[in-house]
Coordinates of C-alpha atoms in Angstrom, one line a residue:
M25 CA -13.6 7.2 -30.9
A26 CA -13.0 3.9 -32.5
T27 CA -9.3 4.1 -31.5
E28 CA -10.3 5.0 -27.9
R29 CA -12.7 2.0 -27.7
G30 CA -10.0 -0.2 -29.0
I31 CA -7.5 1.0 -26.4
V32 CA -10.1 0.4 -23.6
A33 CA -10.9 -3.0 -24.9
K34 CA -7.3 -3.9 -25.1
G35 CA -6.7 -2.7 -21.6
Q36 CA -9.6 -4.8 -20.3
E37 CA -8.3 -7.8 -22.1
E38 CA -4.9 -7.4 -20.6
Q39 CA -6.5 -7.0 -17.1
N40 CA -8.4 -10.2 -17.6
I41 CA -5.3 -12.0 -18.7
L42 CA -3.5 -10.8 -15.5
I43 CA -6.4 -12.0 -13.3
S44 CA -6.3 -15.4 -15.0
E45 CA -2.6 -15.8 -14.5
R46 CA -3.1 -15.4 -10.7
E47 CA -5.7 -18.1 -10.9
I48 CA -3.5 -20.6 -12.9
F49 CA -1.6 -23.0 -10.7
D50 CA 1.3 -23.6 -13.1
L51 CA 1.9 -19.8 -13.3
C52 CA 1.4 -18.7 -9.7
G53 CA 1.2 -21.8 -7.5
P54 CA 3.9 -23.6 -5.6
V55 CA 5.1 -25.8 -8.5
H56 CA 8.4 -26.2 -6.8
L57 CA 6.8 -28.6 -4.3
T58 CA 7.0 -31.8 -6.3
A59 CA 7.1 -34.0 -3.2
I60 CA 5.6 -33.0 0.2
D61 CA 7.5 -33.5 3.4
W62 CA 4.7 -33.4 5.9
E63 CA 7.2 -32.7 8.7
N64 CA 8.3 -29.5 7.0
V65 CA 6.3 -26.5 8.3
A66 CA 6.8 -24.5 5.1
H67 CA 5.4 -27.4 3.0
R68 CA 2.4 -27.7 5.3
R69 CA 1.8 -23.9 5.1
S70 CA 2.1 -23.9 1.3
V71 CA -0.3 -26.8 0.9
A72 CA -2.9 -25.3 3.2
A73 CA -2.7 -21.9 1.5
S74 CA -3.0 -23.6 -1.9
L75 CA -6.1 -25.5 -0.9
V76 CA -7.7 -22.2 0.3
Q77 CA -6.8 -20.7 -3.1
G78 CA -8.6 -23.6 -4.6
V79 CA -11.8 -22.5 -3.0
Y80 CA -11.4 -19.0 -4.4
I81 CA -10.9 -20.4 -7.9
L82 CA -13.9 -22.8 -7.5
E83 CA -16.2 -19.8 -7.1
R84 CA -14.4 -17.9 -9.9
D85 CA -14.8 -20.9 -12.2
K86 CA -18.5 -20.9 -11.3
Q87 CA -18.8 -17.2 -12.0
E88 CA -17.0 -17.5 -15.3
K89 CA -18.8 -20.7 -16.3
R90 CA -15.4 -22.5 -16.7
E91 CA -16.2 -26.2 -16.7
G92 CA -14.4 -29.4 -17.6
S93 CA -10.9 -28.8 -19.1
R94 CA -11.5 -25.0 -18.8
A95 CA -11.8 -25.1 -15.0
L96 CA -8.8 -23.6 -13.3
A97 CA -9.4 -24.8 -9.7
P98 CA -8.5 -28.6 -9.8
P99 CA -4.7 -28.2 -10.1
W100 CA -4.7 -26.3 -6.8
W101 CA -5.5 -29.5 -5.0
K102 CA -4.6 -32.3 -7.4
H103 CA -0.9 -31.2 -7.4
F104 CA -0.8 -32.3 -3.8
Q105 CA -2.9 -35.5 -4.5
F106 CA -6.1 -34.3 -2.9
E107 CA -9.6 -35.0 -4.2
L108 CA -12.5 -32.6 -3.9
Y109 CA -14.8 -34.4 -1.4
R110 CA -17.5 -31.7 -1.1
V111 CA -18.1 -28.0 -1.8
L112 CA -19.7 -25.7 0.8
V113 CA -22.4 -23.4 -0.6
D114 CA -23.9 -20.3 1.0
D115 CA -27.7 -20.7 1.3
V116 CA -28.3 -17.0 0.7
D117 CA -26.5 -16.4 -2.6
S118 CA -25.5 -20.0 -3.6
C119 CA -21.8 -19.0 -3.9
I120 CA -19.1 -21.5 -3.0
F121 CA -17.4 -20.3 0.1
G122 CA -15.6 -23.5 1.3
A123 CA -14.5 -27.0 0.3
I124 CA -13.7 -30.3 1.9
Y125 CA -10.7 -32.0 0.4
K126 CA -9.7 -35.7 0.9
F127 CA -6.1 -36.7 0.8
A128 CA -5.7 -39.6 -1.7
P129 CA -2.0 -40.2 -2.5
S130 CA -1.1 -42.8 -5.1
K131 CA 1.0 -45.6 -3.8
S132 CA 3.4 -45.4 -6.8
N133 CA 3.9 -41.7 -7.1
F134 CA 3.7 -40.4 -3.5
G135 CA 7.2 -39.9 -2.2
G136 CA 6.7 -37.7 0.8
S137 CA 6.5 -38.5 4.5
K138 CA 3.0 -39.5 5.7
D139 CA 3.7 -39.0 9.4
K140 CA 1.9 -35.7 9.6
S141 CA -0.2 -35.9 6.5
Q142 CA -3.9 -35.1 6.9
R143 CA -6.9 -37.1 5.6
F144 CA -9.2 -34.2 5.2
V145 CA -8.8 -30.4 4.9
I146 CA -11.8 -28.1 5.3
A147 CA -10.9 -24.8 3.7
F148 CA -12.7 -21.4 3.5
R149 CA -12.0 -18.5 1.1
G150 CA -12.1 -14.8 2.0
T151 CA -13.9 -11.9 0.4
L152 CA -14.2 -11.9 -3.4
T153 CA -14.3 -8.5 -4.9
K154 CA -15.7 -9.7 -8.2
G155 CA -18.9 -11.4 -9.2
D156 CA -22.2 -12.1 -7.4
A157 CA -20.4 -13.2 -4.2
F158 CA -19.1 -9.7 -3.3
T159 CA -22.3 -8.4 -1.7
R160 CA -22.8 -11.4 0.6
D161 CA -19.1 -11.5 1.5
V162 CA -19.2 -7.9 2.6
Q163 CA -22.3 -8.7 4.7
L164 CA -20.2 -11.4 6.4
D165 CA -17.3 -9.0 6.9
V166 CA -19.8 -6.6 8.7
H167 CA -20.9 -9.5 11.0
I168 CA -17.2 -10.0 11.9
I169 CA -17.0 -6.3 12.9
K170 CA -20.1 -6.8 15.0
N171 CA -18.8 -10.0 16.6
G172 CA -21.8 -11.8 15.1
L173 CA -20.3 -14.3 12.6
H174 CA -21.5 -17.2 14.8
R175 CA -25.1 -16.2 14.1
T176 CA -24.9 -16.4 10.3
S177 CA -26.2 -19.2 8.1
R178 CA -22.8 -19.5 6.4
F179 CA -21.1 -20.3 9.6
E180 CA -23.9 -22.7 10.5
T181 CA -23.2 -24.5 7.2
A182 CA -19.5 -24.5 7.9
I183 CA -19.7 -25.9 11.5
Q184 CA -22.1 -28.6 10.4
A185 CA -19.6 -29.6 7.7
V186 CA -16.8 -29.7 10.3
R187 CA -18.9 -31.7 12.7
H188 CA -19.8 -34.2 10.0
V189 CA -16.2 -34.8 9.0
V190 CA -15.2 -35.3 12.6
A191 CA -18.1 -37.6 13.4
T192 CA -17.6 -39.6 10.3
F193 CA -13.8 -39.9 10.1
G194 CA -12.6 -39.0 13.6
S195 CA -10.7 -35.8 14.7
S196 CA -7.2 -36.9 14.0
N197 CA -5.5 -35.7 10.8
I198 CA -8.1 -33.1 10.0
W199 CA -7.1 -29.6 9.1
L200 CA -9.0 -26.3 9.1
A201 CA -7.7 -23.6 6.8
G202 CA -8.9 -20.1 5.7
H203 CA -7.8 -16.7 4.5
S204 CA -9.1 -13.3 5.7
L205 CA -12.9 -13.8 6.1
G206 CA -12.3 -17.5 5.6
A207 CA -9.7 -17.4 8.4
A208 CA -12.3 -15.9 10.7
M209 CA -14.6 -18.7 9.7
A210 CA -12.0 -21.4 10.4
M211 CA -11.0 -19.8 13.7
L212 CA -14.5 -19.7 14.9
A213 CA -15.1 -23.3 13.9
G214 CA -11.8 -24.3 15.6
K215 CA -12.8 -22.5 18.8
T216 CA -16.3 -24.0 18.7
M217 CA -14.8 -27.5 18.4
A218 CA -12.1 -26.9 21.0
K219 CA -14.7 -25.9 23.6
T220 CA -16.1 -29.5 23.2
G221 CA -12.6 -31.0 23.6
V222 CA -11.9 -31.6 19.9
F223 CA -8.7 -29.9 18.9
L224 CA -8.2 -29.6 15.1
D225 CA -5.1 -28.3 13.4
A226 CA -5.8 -24.9 11.9
F227 CA -4.0 -22.7 9.3
L228 CA -5.3 -19.2 9.5
F229 CA -3.9 -16.8 6.9
N230 CA -4.4 -13.0 7.6
P231 CA -7.3 -13.4 10.1
P232 CA -9.0 -10.1 11.0
F233 CA -8.1 -8.6 14.3
L234 CA -10.5 -5.7 15.0
S235 CA -9.0 -3.1 17.3
A236 CA -7.2 0.3 17.1
P237 CA -4.1 0.0 14.9
I238 CA -1.6 0.2 17.8
E239 CA 0.9 -2.0 16.0
R240 CA 1.4 0.7 13.4
I241 CA 2.7 3.2 15.9
K242 CA 6.4 3.7 15.3
D243 CA 7.3 5.1 18.7
Q244 CA 7.9 2.0 20.8
K245 CA 7.5 3.8 24.2
V246 CA 4.1 5.2 23.1
K247 CA 3.0 1.9 21.7
H248 CA 3.9 0.0 24.8
G249 CA 2.4 2.7 27.0
I250 CA -0.9 2.5 25.3
R251 CA -1.0 -1.3 25.5
F252 CA -0.1 -1.2 29.2
A253 CA -2.8 1.3 30.0
T254 CA -5.3 -0.7 28.0
S255 CA -4.5 -3.8 29.9
V256 CA -4.8 -2.1 33.3
I257 CA -8.1 -0.6 32.5
T258 CA -9.5 -3.8 30.9
A259 CA -8.4 -5.9 33.9
G260 CA -9.9 -3.4 36.3
L261 CA -13.2 -3.3 34.5
A262 CA -13.3 -7.1 34.4
F263 CA -12.6 -7.3 38.1
A264 CA -15.3 -4.7 38.9
A265 CA -17.8 -6.5 36.7
K266 CA -17.1 -9.8 38.5
Q267 CA -17.5 -8.1 41.9
K268 CA -20.8 -6.7 40.9
H269 CA -21.9 -9.9 39.4
K270 CA -22.4 -8.3 36.0
N271 CA -23.2 -10.5 33.0
V272 CA -20.0 -10.1 31.0
N273 CA -20.5 -11.8 27.6
T274 CA -16.9 -12.8 27.1
Q275 CA -15.2 -16.0 27.7
S276 CA -15.1 -17.2 31.3
G277 CA -11.8 -17.9 32.8
D278 CA -12.4 -21.7 32.8
T279 CA -13.3 -21.7 29.1
F280 CA -10.3 -19.5 28.1
V281 CA -8.0 -21.9 30.0
A282 CA -9.6 -24.9 28.3
L283 CA -9.1 -23.3 24.9
S284 CA -5.4 -22.8 25.6
A285 CA -4.8 -26.5 24.6
W286 CA -5.8 -25.5 21.1
T287 CA -2.8 -24.0 19.2
P288 CA -3.8 -22.8 15.7
C289 CA -1.2 -21.6 13.3
I290 CA -1.7 -17.9 12.6
Y291 CA 0.0 -16.3 9.6
V292 CA 0.2 -12.5 9.6
N293 CA 2.0 -9.7 7.7
P294 CA 3.0 -6.6 9.7
S295 CA 2.1 -4.4 6.7
D296 CA -1.5 -5.7 6.7
P297 CA -3.6 -3.7 9.1
I298 CA -6.3 -6.3 9.0
C299 CA -4.3 -8.9 10.9
A300 CA -1.1 -7.1 12.2
E301 CA -2.5 -6.6 15.7
Y302 CA -2.0 -10.3 16.5
I303 CA 1.7 -9.5 16.7
G304 CA 1.3 -7.0 19.5
Y305 CA -1.5 -9.0 21.1
F306 CA 0.9 -11.9 21.8
E307 CA 4.1 -10.0 22.3
H308 CA 2.5 -7.7 24.9
R309 CA 1.6 -10.8 27.1
E310 CA 5.3 -11.7 27.3
R311 CA 6.3 -8.1 28.0
M312 CA 3.8 -7.9 30.8
N313 CA 5.2 -11.1 32.4
T314 CA 8.7 -9.7 32.1
M315 CA 7.6 -6.5 33.9
G316 CA 6.0 -8.6 36.7
A317 CA 2.5 -7.6 35.6
G318 CA 1.6 -11.0 34.2
V319 CA -1.4 -11.3 36.6
I320 CA -3.0 -8.2 35.1
E321 CA -2.5 -9.3 31.6
K322 CA -3.8 -12.8 32.3
V323 CA -7.1 -11.2 33.1
A324 CA -7.0 -8.5 30.4
T325 CA -6.2 -10.9 27.6
Q326 CA -9.5 -12.8 28.2
H327 CA -11.6 -9.7 27.7
S328 CA -12.4 -6.9 25.2
L329 CA -12.3 -3.4 26.6
G330 CA -15.0 -2.4 24.2
G331 CA -17.1 -5.3 25.3
L332 CA -16.7 -4.6 29.0
V333 CA -17.7 -0.9 28.4
M334 CA -20.8 -2.0 26.5
N335 CA -21.8 -4.4 29.2
F336 CA -21.4 -1.7 31.9
M337 CA -23.8 0.4 29.7
G338 CA -26.3 -2.5 29.9
K339 CA -25.9 -3.5 26.3
E340 CA -25.2 -7.0 25.0
C341 CA -21.8 -7.6 23.4
D342 CA -20.7 -11.0 21.9
E343 CA -17.3 -12.5 22.4
P344 CA -14.7 -10.9 20.0
L345 CA -13.3 -13.6 17.7
H346 CA -9.7 -12.5 18.2
L347 CA -9.6 -13.4 21.9
I348 CA -7.5 -16.6 21.7
P349 CA -5.3 -18.1 24.4
S350 CA -2.5 -19.8 22.4
A351 CA -1.1 -19.8 18.9
N352 CA 1.8 -20.6 16.7
L353 CA 2.3 -17.1 15.2
T354 CA 4.2 -16.8 11.9
V355 CA 5.1 -13.3 10.7
N356 CA 6.1 -12.6 7.1
L357 CA 9.1 -10.4 7.3
T358 CA 9.4 -10.0 3.5
P359 CA 8.6 -6.4 2.6
P360 CA 5.4 -6.3 0.4
A361 CA 4.9 -4.2 -2.7
D362 CA 1.5 -2.9 -1.5
F363 CA -1.5 -3.7 0.7
K364 CA -2.8 -6.2 -1.8
E365 CA 0.3 -8.3 -1.5
A366 CA 0.5 -7.9 2.3
H367 CA -3.1 -9.3 2.6
G368 CA -3.0 -11.7 -0.2
I369 CA -2.9 -15.5 0.0
H370 CA -0.2 -15.9 -2.7
Q371 CA 2.6 -14.7 -0.3
W372 CA 2.3 -17.8 1.9
W373 CA 3.6 -20.4 -0.6
K374 CA 6.6 -18.4 -2.0
P375 CA 9.8 -20.5 -1.7
D376 CA 12.0 -17.5 -0.7
L377 CA 9.6 -16.3 2.1
L378 CA 11.4 -14.8 5.1
V379 CA 9.4 -15.6 8.2
E380 CA 9.7 -15.6 12.0
S381 CA 7.7 -18.1 14.0
K382 CA 7.0 -18.4 17.7
K383 CA 4.7 -20.4 19.8
H384 CA 2.6 -18.5 22.4
Q385 CA 1.1 -20.7 25.1
F386 CA -1.3 -19.3 27.6
T387 CA -0.6 -20.6 31.1

């Protein structure tokens, strides 16, 4: 029995070491970026992802009571000459879910281009599967599924922080960044600000797209057929609702068009079912235009089929978060080892990353 306990203890120790390695910047971070070229999209992506990782580690440091020289979070922002301006704390469980970073390059050491450098980055982490934050994070994940993230106190804290930074320092050179649940938070904050005419750069890693997993269908004809039929039905229901003066709780045409000027950077992995549908969402628009059915898709893309059905049944349905007019979509084409890698934040700063990027502009 003593030997068994020893083996278990050793295994747990090795697991803890492995977890710590993923949290240590010098072992897992983009140490190859010794000077940042702010004109380089890969550099910008890597910095944004690292700052999001910094939020994850801030909460992990808090959970593990790692303070002072034992804290693992600071290198994730200090390497890029950022300072921690403020942490964002959830008022329900007191966990750290976000951070505001201030860019503070030293005049003597900073050798990168400053043309596209940002003064502030507001970053949000995703769901933590360890520690006290897990329960609250899962509650927020459920709110995303119910299209109710905008009604949570965590989002209220987040949007107040964004508005404070914009009001205090101006809207230029401010980034929003987030991963998974945090990407949903950043997207909602960006959309909220864009509706008031304030367009902030956003870096959204693996944002959730809640729909049937059509993108995973291998047969292209079947996949395109399902998307075409869905668009026709959605556009038809939207038109019928308008004719009957129904109260459809999705974006109005004018609001959707106004949002089209905001072009966030969305990063997805085709092997990640949580975010992969963004690929088909934007590609299908172009295919419909090529087929001469662009008018149908222009209406359909502004609405959720499920939301329209719920409204016809007399039930309230909030605007789905994933309905977005424009985006710079980047797809990671590097095959992942497993789902954890496909959905993880670490993939986005690898120097050998094979990606395909395209701008999708709603007109």
